[in-house]
Amino acid sequence: MTDKKATLNIDSENEAISLPTYSGSLGPDVIDVRGLTSKGYFTYDPGFVSTASCESKITFIDGANGVLLHRGYPIDQLAEKSDFLETCYLLLHGELPSLDEYTDFVKIIINHTMVHESIARFFRGFHHDSHPMAMMCGIVGALSAFYHDSLDITDPRHRIISAHRLIAKMPTLAAMCYKHSQGQPFMYPNNNLSYSENFMHMMFGTPCDDPQVNPVLSRAMDKIFLLHADHEQNASTSTVRLAGSSGANPFACIASGIATLWGPAHGGANEAVLKMLEEIGDVSNIDKFVAKAKDKNDPFRLMGFGHRVYKNFDPRAKVMKETCDEVLAELGLEDDPLLKIAKRLETIALEDEYFIEKKLYPNVDFYSGIIMKAIGIPTDMFTVIFATGRTVGWIAHWHEMLGESVKIGRPRQLYTGAKPRDYSPREGRPAAAKEVF
Ligand code: CMC
């Protein structure tokens, strides 16, 4: 609590309402509005733009200055010096692991990479052209039916076992979605490979070949997972917390996060980047599309540019750009027509007055979309990969919330519907005005 008190003066009230304020370790102070309910008021904040829904020690974002910290560590340092699994440990446990702790953690995750054999049969129920996110929502929710030995959410030991299972099995399930769509046999994980190598092996390997994973590409995949690992109280994380506040099991909660991430306003932007590049079709059309993006009367926007929170630069995009250049050079794809459009677009946007003035820099989705396209991952798998990386963030928030005294999430509303009225008999009732649906 701080010494500052917020005072709310309401015209019709005689007395001002005094509200306590709190300071975090970083970021703006918050005003505690909980006492307002007893005074007969709710706060109104659709989209939660001004509402801190919880206290958290996991991730901090300062959008104005392009800062993203996990447990205090800047994302660029983690991307450069750490790896995805070490970052998972950090997010879950709050500190970087010692060498022994790291080795044990990697061993535990590797031990959990296989999924129950019945899950392969479960996949057969999906049509071959099912969207992979539809399969992920269903399969991850169904995991609770297979691993009910660790579903006591009041037991921290059960919680951590479920966390390990989810982090370990997500790449296996993601690759199974892809293999199912291709009509190829599912690949078992190979415990001699690292987390990201294993994912590449399960995606692109076949049982007929020895594992062959290009280290540049698996490193790029590791960075994509790492850079998506957590992003504070975004829509899917808030959904996971809300689902978890009811006492739902971890697999059900993560499935709710996956469903939320699926929306184009959240996890779908990297897919939109690729669709836009295909629509542009040729370098000669770029100027036309840039003009459309700048035209106030045209709703078209350059996908992969701009960010709601990061107004100077997206710190994840800086890292992704370097990785993108490495991948394109490794694969000799500098002349790929689609990727040529992407590079040209990037140059124009970085030099054009409109984009500079409005601070519309390429964001993380611009580069991750290009990298995944170059690696050969189909666009409908992009959000699945995002979900694979984000799973640890969802679990870290879910676990943090359960460690406190949990209050079920229950927002209130500003009701603008009908006032009380009496039921009238159907006979003689006028036709309903169907303006809602
Ligand atoms: N292309 C052209 N103009 C743009 C763009 C764009 N991509 N983004 C914003 N603008 C313009 C917009 O028209 C407005 O102009 P004016 O001031 O003349 O009306 C101005 O810039 C501010 O736009 P805004 O919509 O108020 O900005 P916002 O912060 O609300 O929107 C955004 C952020 C990400 C929704 C938006 O930049 C956008 O639609 N970008 C393209 C989609 C995209 O790449 N989304 C992924 C974001 S990263 C997701 C993640 O972190 O996971």
Short mmCIF file of C-alpha atoms and ligand atoms in Angstrom, two decimals:
data_model
loop_
_atom_site.label_atom_id
_atom_site.label_comp_id
_atom_site.label_asym_id
_atom_site.label_seq_id
_atom_site.Cartn_x
_atom_site.Cartn_y
_atom_site.Cartn_z
CA MET A 1 0.00 0.00 0.00
CA THR A 2 1.25 3.53 -0.72
CA ASP A 3 0.71 6.77 1.22
CA LYS A 4 -1.33 8.07 -1.69
CA LYS A 5 -5.10 7.81 -1.47
CA ALA A 6 -7.35 8.18 -4.51
CA THR A 7 -10.47 10.19 -3.78
CA LEU A 8 -13.60 9.70 -5.79
CA ASN A 9 -16.14 12.49 -5.76
CA ILE A 10 -19.56 11.52 -7.04
CA ASP A 11 -21.97 14.43 -7.61
CA SER A 12 -24.95 12.80 -5.91
CA GLU A 13 -23.00 11.59 -2.87
CA ASN A 14 -22.36 13.70 0.22
CA GLU A 15 -19.08 12.10 1.11
CA ALA A 16 -16.07 11.50 -1.14
CA ILE A 17 -14.98 7.87 -1.41
CA SER A 18 -11.37 7.25 -0.44
CA LEU A 19 -9.60 4.38 -2.20
CA PRO A 20 -6.20 2.89 -1.29
CA THR A 21 -3.43 2.72 -3.90
CA TYR A 22 -0.61 0.18 -4.29
CA SER A 23 2.80 0.35 -5.94
CA GLY A 24 4.30 -2.62 -7.75
CA SER A 25 8.05 -3.10 -8.20
CA LEU A 26 7.71 -1.61 -11.72
CA GLY A 27 4.87 -0.02 -13.67
CA PRO A 28 2.02 2.32 -12.79
CA ASP A 29 0.43 2.41 -9.30
CA VAL A 30 -2.99 0.82 -9.05
CA ILE A 31 -6.14 2.06 -7.33
CA ASP A 32 -7.96 -0.56 -5.26
CA VAL A 33 -11.62 -0.27 -6.27
CA ARG A 34 -12.87 -3.32 -4.36
CA GLY A 35 -14.53 -1.16 -1.71
CA LEU A 36 -16.79 0.50 -4.30
CA THR A 37 -19.23 -2.43 -4.42
CA SER A 38 -20.32 -1.85 -0.83
CA LYS A 39 -20.95 1.81 -1.73
CA GLY A 40 -23.27 0.71 -4.57
CA TYR A 41 -20.93 1.23 -7.54
CA PHE A 42 -19.06 -0.94 -10.06
CA THR A 43 -16.20 0.24 -12.24
CA TYR A 44 -16.71 0.08 -16.02
CA ASP A 45 -13.77 -1.00 -18.16
CA PRO A 46 -14.68 -3.07 -21.26
CA GLY A 47 -11.61 -4.84 -22.62
CA PHE A 48 -9.90 -4.38 -19.23
CA VAL A 49 -7.75 -1.58 -20.69
CA SER A 50 -7.28 0.10 -17.30
CA THR A 51 -7.78 -2.85 -14.99
CA ALA A 52 -5.11 -4.87 -13.20
CA SER A 53 -6.90 -8.20 -12.84
CA CYS A 54 -4.33 -9.73 -10.52
CA GLU A 55 -0.97 -9.34 -8.81
CA SER A 56 1.82 -11.17 -10.62
CA LYS A 57 5.58 -11.65 -10.35
CA ILE A 58 6.14 -13.37 -13.71
CA THR A 59 6.39 -10.92 -16.61
CA PHE A 60 6.65 -7.16 -16.96
CA ILE A 61 6.04 -5.15 -20.14
CA ASP A 62 6.81 -1.46 -20.68
CA GLY A 63 5.38 -0.88 -24.13
CA ALA A 64 6.56 2.74 -24.46
CA ASN A 65 10.18 1.72 -24.00
CA GLY A 66 10.09 -1.67 -25.74
CA VAL A 67 10.80 -3.60 -22.52
CA LEU A 68 9.80 -7.23 -21.88
CA LEU A 69 11.12 -8.89 -18.73
CA HIS A 70 10.60 -12.46 -17.56
CA ARG A 71 11.22 -12.65 -13.79
CA GLY A 72 13.29 -9.49 -14.27
CA TYR A 73 15.47 -10.79 -17.13
CA PRO A 74 15.25 -8.86 -20.46
CA ILE A 75 13.89 -10.96 -23.32
CA ASP A 76 16.84 -10.16 -25.60
CA GLN A 77 19.31 -11.55 -23.03
CA LEU A 78 17.24 -14.70 -22.64
CA ALA A 79 16.94 -15.12 -26.41
CA GLU A 80 20.67 -14.66 -26.87
CA LYS A 81 22.04 -16.59 -23.89
CA SER A 82 19.34 -18.98 -22.67
CA ASP A 83 17.17 -21.57 -24.39
CA PHE A 84 13.48 -22.41 -24.32
CA LEU A 85 13.60 -25.03 -21.56
CA GLU A 86 15.75 -22.89 -19.29
CA THR A 87 13.26 -20.04 -19.83
CA CYS A 88 10.44 -22.46 -18.97
CA TYR A 89 12.19 -23.26 -15.68
CA LEU A 90 12.61 -19.54 -15.00
CA LEU A 91 8.94 -18.78 -15.67
CA LEU A 92 7.72 -21.69 -13.56
CA HIS A 93 10.09 -21.41 -10.60
CA GLY A 94 11.02 -17.73 -10.54
CA GLU A 95 14.81 -18.16 -10.77
CA LEU A 96 17.27 -19.41 -13.38
CA PRO A 97 18.27 -23.02 -12.65
CA SER A 98 21.74 -24.12 -11.55
CA LEU A 99 23.48 -26.50 -13.96
CA ASP A 100 22.20 -29.55 -12.02
CA GLU A 101 18.68 -28.17 -11.80
CA TYR A 102 18.73 -27.45 -15.53
CA THR A 103 19.97 -30.96 -16.38
CA ASP A 104 17.30 -32.55 -14.18
CA PHE A 105 14.57 -30.36 -15.66
CA VAL A 106 15.54 -31.25 -19.24
CA LYS A 107 15.59 -34.95 -18.26
CA ILE A 108 12.10 -34.71 -16.72
CA ILE A 109 10.66 -32.97 -19.78
CA ILE A 110 12.24 -35.50 -22.15
CA ASN A 111 10.73 -38.32 -20.05
CA HIS A 112 7.25 -36.92 -20.60
CA THR A 113 7.35 -36.32 -24.37
CA MET A 114 5.42 -39.44 -25.38
CA VAL A 115 1.63 -39.41 -25.31
CA HIS A 116 -0.73 -42.25 -24.40
CA GLU A 117 -1.18 -44.61 -27.36
CA SER A 118 -4.97 -44.08 -27.25
CA ILE A 119 -4.39 -40.45 -28.21
CA ALA A 120 -3.27 -41.62 -31.65
CA ARG A 121 -6.67 -43.35 -31.98
CA PHE A 122 -8.37 -40.17 -30.79
CA PHE A 123 -6.69 -38.30 -33.70
CA ARG A 124 -8.20 -40.75 -36.19
CA GLY A 125 -11.63 -39.33 -35.34
CA PHE A 126 -10.66 -36.00 -36.91
CA HIS A 127 -11.18 -35.44 -40.62
CA HIS A 128 -7.84 -35.14 -42.46
CA ASP A 129 -8.43 -31.46 -43.27
CA SER A 130 -9.46 -30.43 -39.73
CA HIS A 131 -7.83 -27.17 -38.67
CA PRO A 132 -4.88 -28.07 -36.40
CA MET A 133 -6.09 -25.58 -33.75
CA ALA A 134 -9.44 -27.41 -33.67
CA MET A 135 -7.55 -30.64 -33.03
CA MET A 136 -5.33 -29.02 -30.38
CA CYS A 137 -8.34 -27.63 -28.46
CA GLY A 138 -9.93 -31.08 -28.39
CA ILE A 139 -6.83 -33.16 -27.71
CA VAL A 140 -5.35 -30.98 -24.96
CA GLY A 141 -8.73 -30.84 -23.19
CA ALA A 142 -8.91 -34.63 -23.48
CA LEU A 143 -5.52 -35.11 -21.81
CA SER A 144 -7.26 -34.85 -18.43
CA ALA A 145 -8.99 -38.13 -19.30
CA PHE A 146 -5.60 -39.81 -19.70
CA TYR A 147 -3.60 -38.27 -16.85
CA HIS A 148 -6.08 -38.09 -13.98
CA ASP A 149 -3.44 -39.26 -11.51
CA SER A 150 -2.21 -35.65 -11.17
CA LEU A 151 -5.37 -33.55 -11.16
CA ASP A 152 -5.52 -32.49 -7.51
CA ILE A 153 -5.00 -28.78 -8.08
CA THR A 154 -4.58 -28.14 -4.35
CA ASP A 155 -1.42 -30.29 -4.35
CA PRO A 156 1.62 -28.37 -5.69
CA ARG A 157 3.27 -31.72 -6.57
CA HIS A 158 0.33 -32.63 -8.82
CA ARG A 159 0.44 -29.17 -10.36
CA ILE A 160 4.10 -29.45 -11.31
CA ILE A 161 3.63 -32.96 -12.78
CA SER A 162 0.81 -31.62 -14.97
CA ALA A 163 3.04 -28.66 -15.92
CA HIS A 164 5.84 -31.01 -17.01
CA ARG A 165 3.41 -33.18 -18.94
CA LEU A 166 1.92 -30.22 -20.79
CA ILE A 167 5.25 -28.60 -21.71
CA ALA A 168 6.65 -31.96 -22.85
CA LYS A 169 3.65 -33.19 -24.80
CA MET A 170 2.68 -30.02 -26.67
CA PRO A 171 5.33 -30.44 -29.44
CA THR A 172 4.40 -34.11 -29.80
CA LEU A 173 0.71 -33.23 -30.19
CA ALA A 174 1.46 -30.30 -32.50
CA ALA A 175 3.51 -32.57 -34.79
CA MET A 176 0.74 -35.21 -34.65
CA CYS A 177 -1.74 -32.61 -35.97
CA TYR A 178 0.56 -31.96 -38.92
CA LYS A 179 1.21 -35.63 -39.63
CA HIS A 180 -2.52 -36.35 -39.46
CA SER A 181 -3.20 -33.67 -42.08
CA GLN A 182 -0.49 -35.16 -44.33
CA GLY A 183 -1.65 -38.75 -43.92
CA GLN A 184 1.82 -39.68 -42.66
CA PRO A 185 2.61 -41.93 -39.70
CA PHE A 186 3.00 -40.23 -36.34
CA MET A 187 6.61 -39.98 -35.20
CA TYR A 188 7.62 -41.01 -31.70
CA PRO A 189 9.81 -38.49 -29.90
CA ASN A 190 13.52 -39.26 -29.88
CA ASN A 191 15.02 -38.74 -26.42
CA ASN A 192 18.50 -38.11 -27.83
CA LEU A 193 17.32 -34.85 -29.35
CA SER A 194 16.77 -31.48 -27.70
CA TYR A 195 13.24 -30.11 -27.23
CA SER A 196 13.24 -28.13 -30.48
CA GLU A 197 15.21 -30.71 -32.48
CA ASN A 198 12.65 -33.26 -31.40
CA PHE A 199 9.81 -31.07 -32.62
CA MET A 200 11.46 -30.70 -36.04
CA HIS A 201 12.11 -34.45 -36.13
CA MET A 202 8.48 -35.29 -35.30
CA MET A 203 7.23 -32.74 -37.88
CA PHE A 204 9.45 -33.53 -40.83
CA GLY A 205 10.99 -36.95 -40.11
CA THR A 206 9.57 -40.28 -41.23
CA PRO A 207 10.01 -43.71 -39.65
CA CYS A 208 12.03 -44.71 -42.77
CA ASP A 209 14.82 -42.20 -42.14
CA ASP A 210 17.35 -41.52 -39.39
CA PRO A 211 16.70 -38.23 -37.58
CA GLN A 212 18.19 -35.35 -39.56
CA VAL A 213 17.69 -31.95 -38.05
CA ASN A 214 19.35 -28.80 -39.35
CA PRO A 215 20.82 -27.04 -36.26
CA VAL A 216 20.16 -23.53 -37.66
CA LEU A 217 16.48 -24.36 -38.14
CA SER A 218 16.02 -26.08 -34.76
CA ARG A 219 17.73 -23.09 -33.08
CA ALA A 220 15.31 -20.78 -34.89
CA MET A 221 12.40 -22.91 -33.69
CA ASP A 222 13.75 -22.76 -30.13
CA LYS A 223 13.83 -18.93 -30.38
CA ILE A 224 10.26 -18.86 -31.68
CA PHE A 225 9.13 -20.95 -28.68
CA LEU A 226 11.17 -18.79 -26.29
CA LEU A 227 9.94 -15.47 -27.66
CA HIS A 228 6.32 -16.61 -27.34
CA ALA A 229 6.70 -18.15 -23.86
CA ASP A 230 4.81 -15.45 -21.98
CA HIS A 231 3.35 -12.00 -22.49
CA GLU A 232 1.73 -10.98 -19.21
CA GLN A 233 -2.10 -10.79 -18.86
CA ASN A 234 -3.06 -11.10 -22.54
CA ALA A 235 -6.43 -12.56 -23.65
CA SER A 236 -5.46 -16.24 -23.56
CA THR A 237 -3.54 -15.98 -20.28
CA SER A 238 -6.43 -14.13 -18.66
CA THR A 239 -8.74 -16.85 -19.97
CA VAL A 240 -6.56 -19.55 -18.40
CA ARG A 241 -6.59 -17.68 -15.08
CA LEU A 242 -10.37 -17.23 -15.23
CA ALA A 243 -10.93 -20.92 -16.06
CA GLY A 244 -8.47 -21.91 -13.32
CA SER A 245 -10.23 -19.72 -10.76
CA SER A 246 -13.23 -22.05 -10.94
CA GLY A 247 -11.01 -24.99 -9.94
CA ALA A 248 -10.98 -26.52 -13.46
CA ASN A 249 -8.17 -29.01 -14.12
CA PRO A 250 -4.96 -27.78 -15.83
CA PHE A 251 -5.58 -29.55 -19.14
CA ALA A 252 -9.05 -27.98 -19.40
CA CYS A 253 -7.59 -24.57 -18.52
CA ILE A 254 -4.85 -24.80 -21.15
CA ALA A 255 -7.43 -25.94 -23.73
CA SER A 256 -9.37 -22.73 -22.96
CA GLY A 257 -6.16 -20.74 -23.55
CA ILE A 258 -5.65 -22.49 -26.89
CA ALA A 259 -9.23 -21.67 -27.93
CA THR A 260 -8.69 -18.00 -27.11
CA LEU A 261 -5.33 -17.85 -28.86
CA TRP A 262 -6.98 -19.19 -32.03
CA GLY A 263 -8.74 -15.85 -32.65
CA PRO A 264 -7.23 -13.73 -35.45
CA ALA A 265 -6.90 -10.72 -33.13
CA HIS A 266 -4.58 -12.71 -30.86
CA GLY A 267 -2.51 -15.63 -32.16
CA GLY A 268 -3.59 -15.50 -35.79
CA ALA A 269 -1.55 -12.47 -36.93
CA ASN A 270 1.46 -14.42 -38.26
CA GLU A 271 -0.90 -16.43 -40.46
CA ALA A 272 -2.38 -13.14 -41.68
CA VAL A 273 1.12 -11.93 -42.66
CA LEU A 274 1.58 -14.86 -45.02
CA LYS A 275 -1.91 -14.44 -46.49
CA MET A 276 -1.11 -10.77 -47.16
CA LEU A 277 2.21 -11.62 -48.86
CA GLU A 278 0.37 -14.09 -51.09
CA GLU A 279 -2.24 -11.44 -51.89
CA ILE A 280 0.48 -8.95 -52.86
CA GLY A 281 1.82 -11.69 -55.12
CA ASP A 282 4.70 -9.79 -56.75
CA VAL A 283 7.27 -7.13 -55.79
CA SER A 284 5.80 -4.88 -58.50
CA ASN A 285 2.51 -4.72 -56.53
CA ILE A 286 4.08 -3.55 -53.26
CA ASP A 287 3.70 0.18 -53.88
CA LYS A 288 0.00 -0.29 -54.57
CA PHE A 289 -0.49 -2.14 -51.26
CA VAL A 290 1.61 0.36 -49.29
CA ALA A 291 -0.55 3.16 -50.75
CA LYS A 292 -3.67 1.24 -49.69
CA ALA A 293 -2.28 0.87 -46.14
CA LYS A 294 -1.67 4.64 -45.99
CA ASP A 295 -5.09 5.55 -47.39
CA LYS A 296 -7.35 6.66 -44.52
CA ASN A 297 -10.43 5.61 -46.50
CA ASP A 298 -9.16 2.07 -47.04
CA PRO A 299 -9.43 -0.39 -44.14
CA PHE A 300 -6.42 -2.40 -45.43
CA ARG A 301 -3.45 -2.59 -43.02
CA LEU A 302 -0.03 -4.05 -43.49
CA MET A 303 -0.17 -7.23 -41.43
CA GLY A 304 2.82 -7.71 -39.14
CA PHE A 305 3.32 -3.96 -38.58
CA GLY A 306 2.42 -1.99 -35.47
CA HIS A 307 1.61 -3.15 -31.94
CA ARG A 308 -1.01 -2.26 -29.34
CA VAL A 309 1.50 -2.18 -26.48
CA TYR A 310 4.95 -1.66 -28.00
CA LYS A 311 4.94 1.84 -29.44
CA ASN A 312 8.65 2.25 -30.22
CA PHE A 313 9.76 -1.25 -31.07
CA ASP A 314 8.85 -4.83 -30.25
CA PRO A 315 11.90 -6.26 -28.43
CA ARG A 316 10.97 -9.76 -29.66
CA ALA A 317 10.96 -8.57 -33.28
CA LYS A 318 14.59 -7.44 -33.03
CA VAL A 319 15.67 -10.97 -32.12
CA MET A 320 13.35 -12.57 -34.66
CA LYS A 321 14.76 -10.40 -37.46
CA GLU A 322 18.29 -11.71 -36.86
CA THR A 323 17.02 -15.28 -36.73
CA CYS A 324 15.01 -14.69 -39.89
CA ASP A 325 18.11 -13.51 -41.78
CA GLU A 326 20.07 -16.58 -40.56
CA VAL A 327 17.33 -19.00 -41.65
CA LEU A 328 16.91 -17.44 -45.10
CA ALA A 329 20.68 -17.51 -45.66
CA GLU A 330 20.94 -21.12 -44.44
CA LEU A 331 18.18 -22.26 -46.79
CA GLY A 332 19.39 -20.10 -49.69
CA LEU A 333 15.91 -18.60 -49.93
CA GLU A 334 16.87 -15.00 -50.56
CA ASP A 335 15.28 -15.32 -54.03
CA ASP A 336 12.02 -16.95 -52.94
CA PRO A 337 9.32 -14.68 -54.48
CA LEU A 338 7.20 -14.45 -51.31
CA LEU A 339 10.16 -13.82 -49.05
CA LYS A 340 11.47 -11.21 -51.51
CA ILE A 341 8.17 -9.36 -51.12
CA ALA A 342 8.54 -9.58 -47.33
CA LYS A 343 12.08 -8.17 -47.34
CA ARG A 344 11.13 -5.35 -49.71
CA LEU A 345 8.07 -4.50 -47.61
CA GLU A 346 10.21 -4.39 -44.49
CA THR A 347 12.64 -1.94 -46.15
CA ILE A 348 9.89 0.32 -47.47
CA ALA A 349 8.07 0.39 -44.11
CA LEU A 350 11.26 1.17 -42.21
CA GLU A 351 12.05 4.08 -44.56
CA ASP A 352 8.58 5.45 -45.29
CA GLU A 353 7.55 8.65 -43.43
CA TYR A 354 4.03 7.34 -42.72
CA PHE A 355 5.28 4.23 -40.94
CA ILE A 356 8.11 6.05 -39.14
CA GLU A 357 5.82 8.81 -37.90
CA LYS A 358 3.14 6.37 -36.67
CA LYS A 359 5.81 4.09 -35.18
CA LEU A 360 4.66 1.11 -37.22
CA TYR A 361 7.62 -1.22 -36.97
CA PRO A 362 7.59 -4.84 -38.10
CA ASN A 363 6.38 -6.89 -35.14
CA VAL A 364 7.30 -10.39 -33.92
CA ASP A 365 4.60 -11.98 -36.09
CA PHE A 366 6.04 -10.49 -39.27
CA TYR A 367 9.37 -12.27 -38.83
CA SER A 368 8.09 -15.47 -37.18
CA GLY A 369 5.64 -15.94 -40.07
CA ILE A 370 8.46 -15.61 -42.62
CA ILE A 371 10.72 -18.00 -40.68
CA MET A 372 8.04 -20.66 -40.36
CA LYS A 373 7.14 -20.34 -44.04
CA ALA A 374 10.83 -20.73 -44.95
CA ILE A 375 11.17 -23.82 -42.73
CA GLY A 376 8.21 -25.39 -44.54
CA ILE A 377 5.57 -25.15 -41.82
CA PRO A 378 2.08 -24.67 -43.29
CA THR A 379 0.34 -21.44 -42.29
CA ASP A 380 -2.50 -23.14 -40.41
CA MET A 381 0.13 -24.62 -38.06
CA PHE A 382 1.54 -21.19 -37.08
CA THR A 383 -0.89 -20.63 -34.18
CA VAL A 384 -0.27 -24.19 -32.96
CA ILE A 385 3.42 -23.35 -32.66
CA PHE A 386 2.56 -20.14 -30.81
CA ALA A 387 0.41 -22.26 -28.43
CA THR A 388 3.28 -24.70 -27.89
CA GLY A 389 5.60 -21.88 -26.79
CA ARG A 390 2.91 -20.08 -24.75
CA THR A 391 1.87 -23.18 -22.78
CA VAL A 392 4.54 -22.56 -20.14
CA GLY A 393 3.35 -18.97 -19.64
CA TRP A 394 -0.24 -20.13 -19.21
CA ILE A 395 0.83 -22.74 -16.66
CA ALA A 396 3.08 -20.32 -14.76
CA HIS A 397 0.15 -17.89 -14.36
CA TRP A 398 -2.29 -20.69 -13.46
CA HIS A 399 0.14 -22.03 -10.84
CA GLU A 400 0.85 -18.54 -9.44
CA MET A 401 -2.89 -17.91 -9.08
CA LEU A 402 -3.52 -21.22 -7.28
CA GLY A 403 -0.71 -20.42 -4.85
CA GLU A 404 -2.74 -17.47 -3.56
CA SER A 405 -6.19 -17.51 -2.00
CA VAL A 406 -8.22 -17.94 -5.15
CA LYS A 407 -11.39 -15.97 -5.69
CA ILE A 408 -13.48 -17.17 -8.62
CA GLY A 409 -13.25 -14.62 -11.47
CA ARG A 410 -16.64 -12.96 -11.74
CA PRO A 411 -16.81 -9.59 -13.56
CA ARG A 412 -19.92 -7.45 -13.14
CA GLN A 413 -21.71 -5.45 -15.84
CA LEU A 414 -23.44 -2.24 -16.77
CA TYR A 415 -26.92 -3.62 -17.48
CA THR A 416 -28.79 -1.76 -20.25
CA GLY A 417 -31.53 -4.33 -20.97
CA ALA A 418 -35.26 -4.34 -20.20
CA LYS A 419 -36.52 -3.24 -16.80
CA PRO A 420 -38.80 -5.67 -14.89
CA ARG A 421 -41.97 -6.44 -16.87
CA ASP A 422 -44.80 -8.97 -16.66
CA TYR A 423 -45.06 -12.13 -18.74
CA SER A 424 -47.86 -11.89 -21.33
CA PRO A 425 -49.67 -14.92 -22.83
CA ARG A 426 -48.39 -16.12 -26.26
CA GLU A 427 -51.82 -15.72 -27.79
CA GLY A 428 -52.26 -12.11 -28.84
CA ARG A 429 -48.60 -11.25 -28.15
CA PRO A 430 -47.10 -8.94 -30.88
CA ALA A 431 -44.23 -10.34 -33.03
CA ALA A 432 -40.82 -10.05 -31.38
CA ALA A 433 -38.40 -7.54 -32.93
CA LYS A 434 -35.46 -9.81 -33.76
CA GLU A 435 -32.65 -7.33 -33.68
CA VAL A 436 -30.15 -9.36 -31.64
CA PHE A 437 -29.58 -12.41 -33.84
N1 CMC B 1 -0.78 -0.61 -41.45
C1 CMC B 1 -1.14 0.64 -41.75
N2 CMC B 1 -1.53 1.57 -40.86
C2 CMC B 1 -1.59 1.18 -39.58
C3 CMC B 1 -1.22 -0.10 -39.18
C4 CMC B 1 -0.79 -1.03 -40.15
N3 CMC B 1 -0.43 -2.26 -39.82
N4 CMC B 1 -1.36 -0.21 -37.84
C5 CMC B 1 -1.79 0.97 -37.42
N5 CMC B 1 -1.95 1.82 -38.46
C6 CMC B 1 -2.33 3.22 -38.38
C7 CMC B 1 -3.83 3.36 -38.14
O1 CMC B 1 -4.55 3.43 -39.34
C8 CMC B 1 -3.89 4.63 -37.34
O2 CMC B 1 -3.79 5.70 -38.24
P1 CMC B 1 -4.53 7.13 -37.88
O3 CMC B 1 -3.86 7.63 -36.63
O4 CMC B 1 -4.24 7.98 -39.09
O5 CMC B 1 -5.97 6.82 -37.68
C9 CMC B 1 -2.61 4.59 -36.50
O6 CMC B 1 -1.69 3.78 -37.25
C10 CMC B 1 -2.80 4.00 -35.12
O7 CMC B 1 -3.49 2.78 -35.27
P2 CMC B 1 -4.31 2.09 -34.09
O8 CMC B 1 -5.24 1.08 -34.66
O9 CMC B 1 -4.91 3.14 -33.22
O10 CMC B 1 -3.17 1.39 -33.29
P3 CMC B 1 -3.37 0.25 -32.25
O11 CMC B 1 -2.27 0.35 -31.30
O12 CMC B 1 -4.73 0.28 -31.71
O13 CMC B 1 -3.24 -1.08 -33.14
C11 CMC B 1 -2.46 -3.10 -34.05
C12 CMC B 1 -2.21 -1.99 -33.03
C13 CMC B 1 -1.44 -4.20 -33.84
C14 CMC B 1 -3.88 -3.70 -33.86
C15 CMC B 1 -2.34 -2.49 -35.46
O14 CMC B 1 -1.07 -1.90 -35.61
C16 CMC B 1 -2.58 -3.52 -36.56
O15 CMC B 1 -3.73 -3.74 -36.94
N6 CMC B 1 -1.47 -4.15 -37.09
C17 CMC B 1 -1.59 -5.19 -38.09
C18 CMC B 1 -1.96 -6.51 -37.45
C19 CMC B 1 -0.80 -7.14 -36.70
O16 CMC B 1 0.31 -7.25 -37.19
N7 CMC B 1 -1.10 -7.65 -35.50
C20 CMC B 1 -0.13 -8.36 -34.65
C21 CMC B 1 0.34 -7.53 -33.51
S1 CMC B 1 1.56 -8.37 -32.54
C22 CMC B 1 0.62 -9.51 -31.66
C23 CMC B 1 1.31 -10.03 -30.42
O17 CMC B 1 1.95 -9.30 -29.66
O18 CMC B 1 1.18 -11.19 -30.17
#
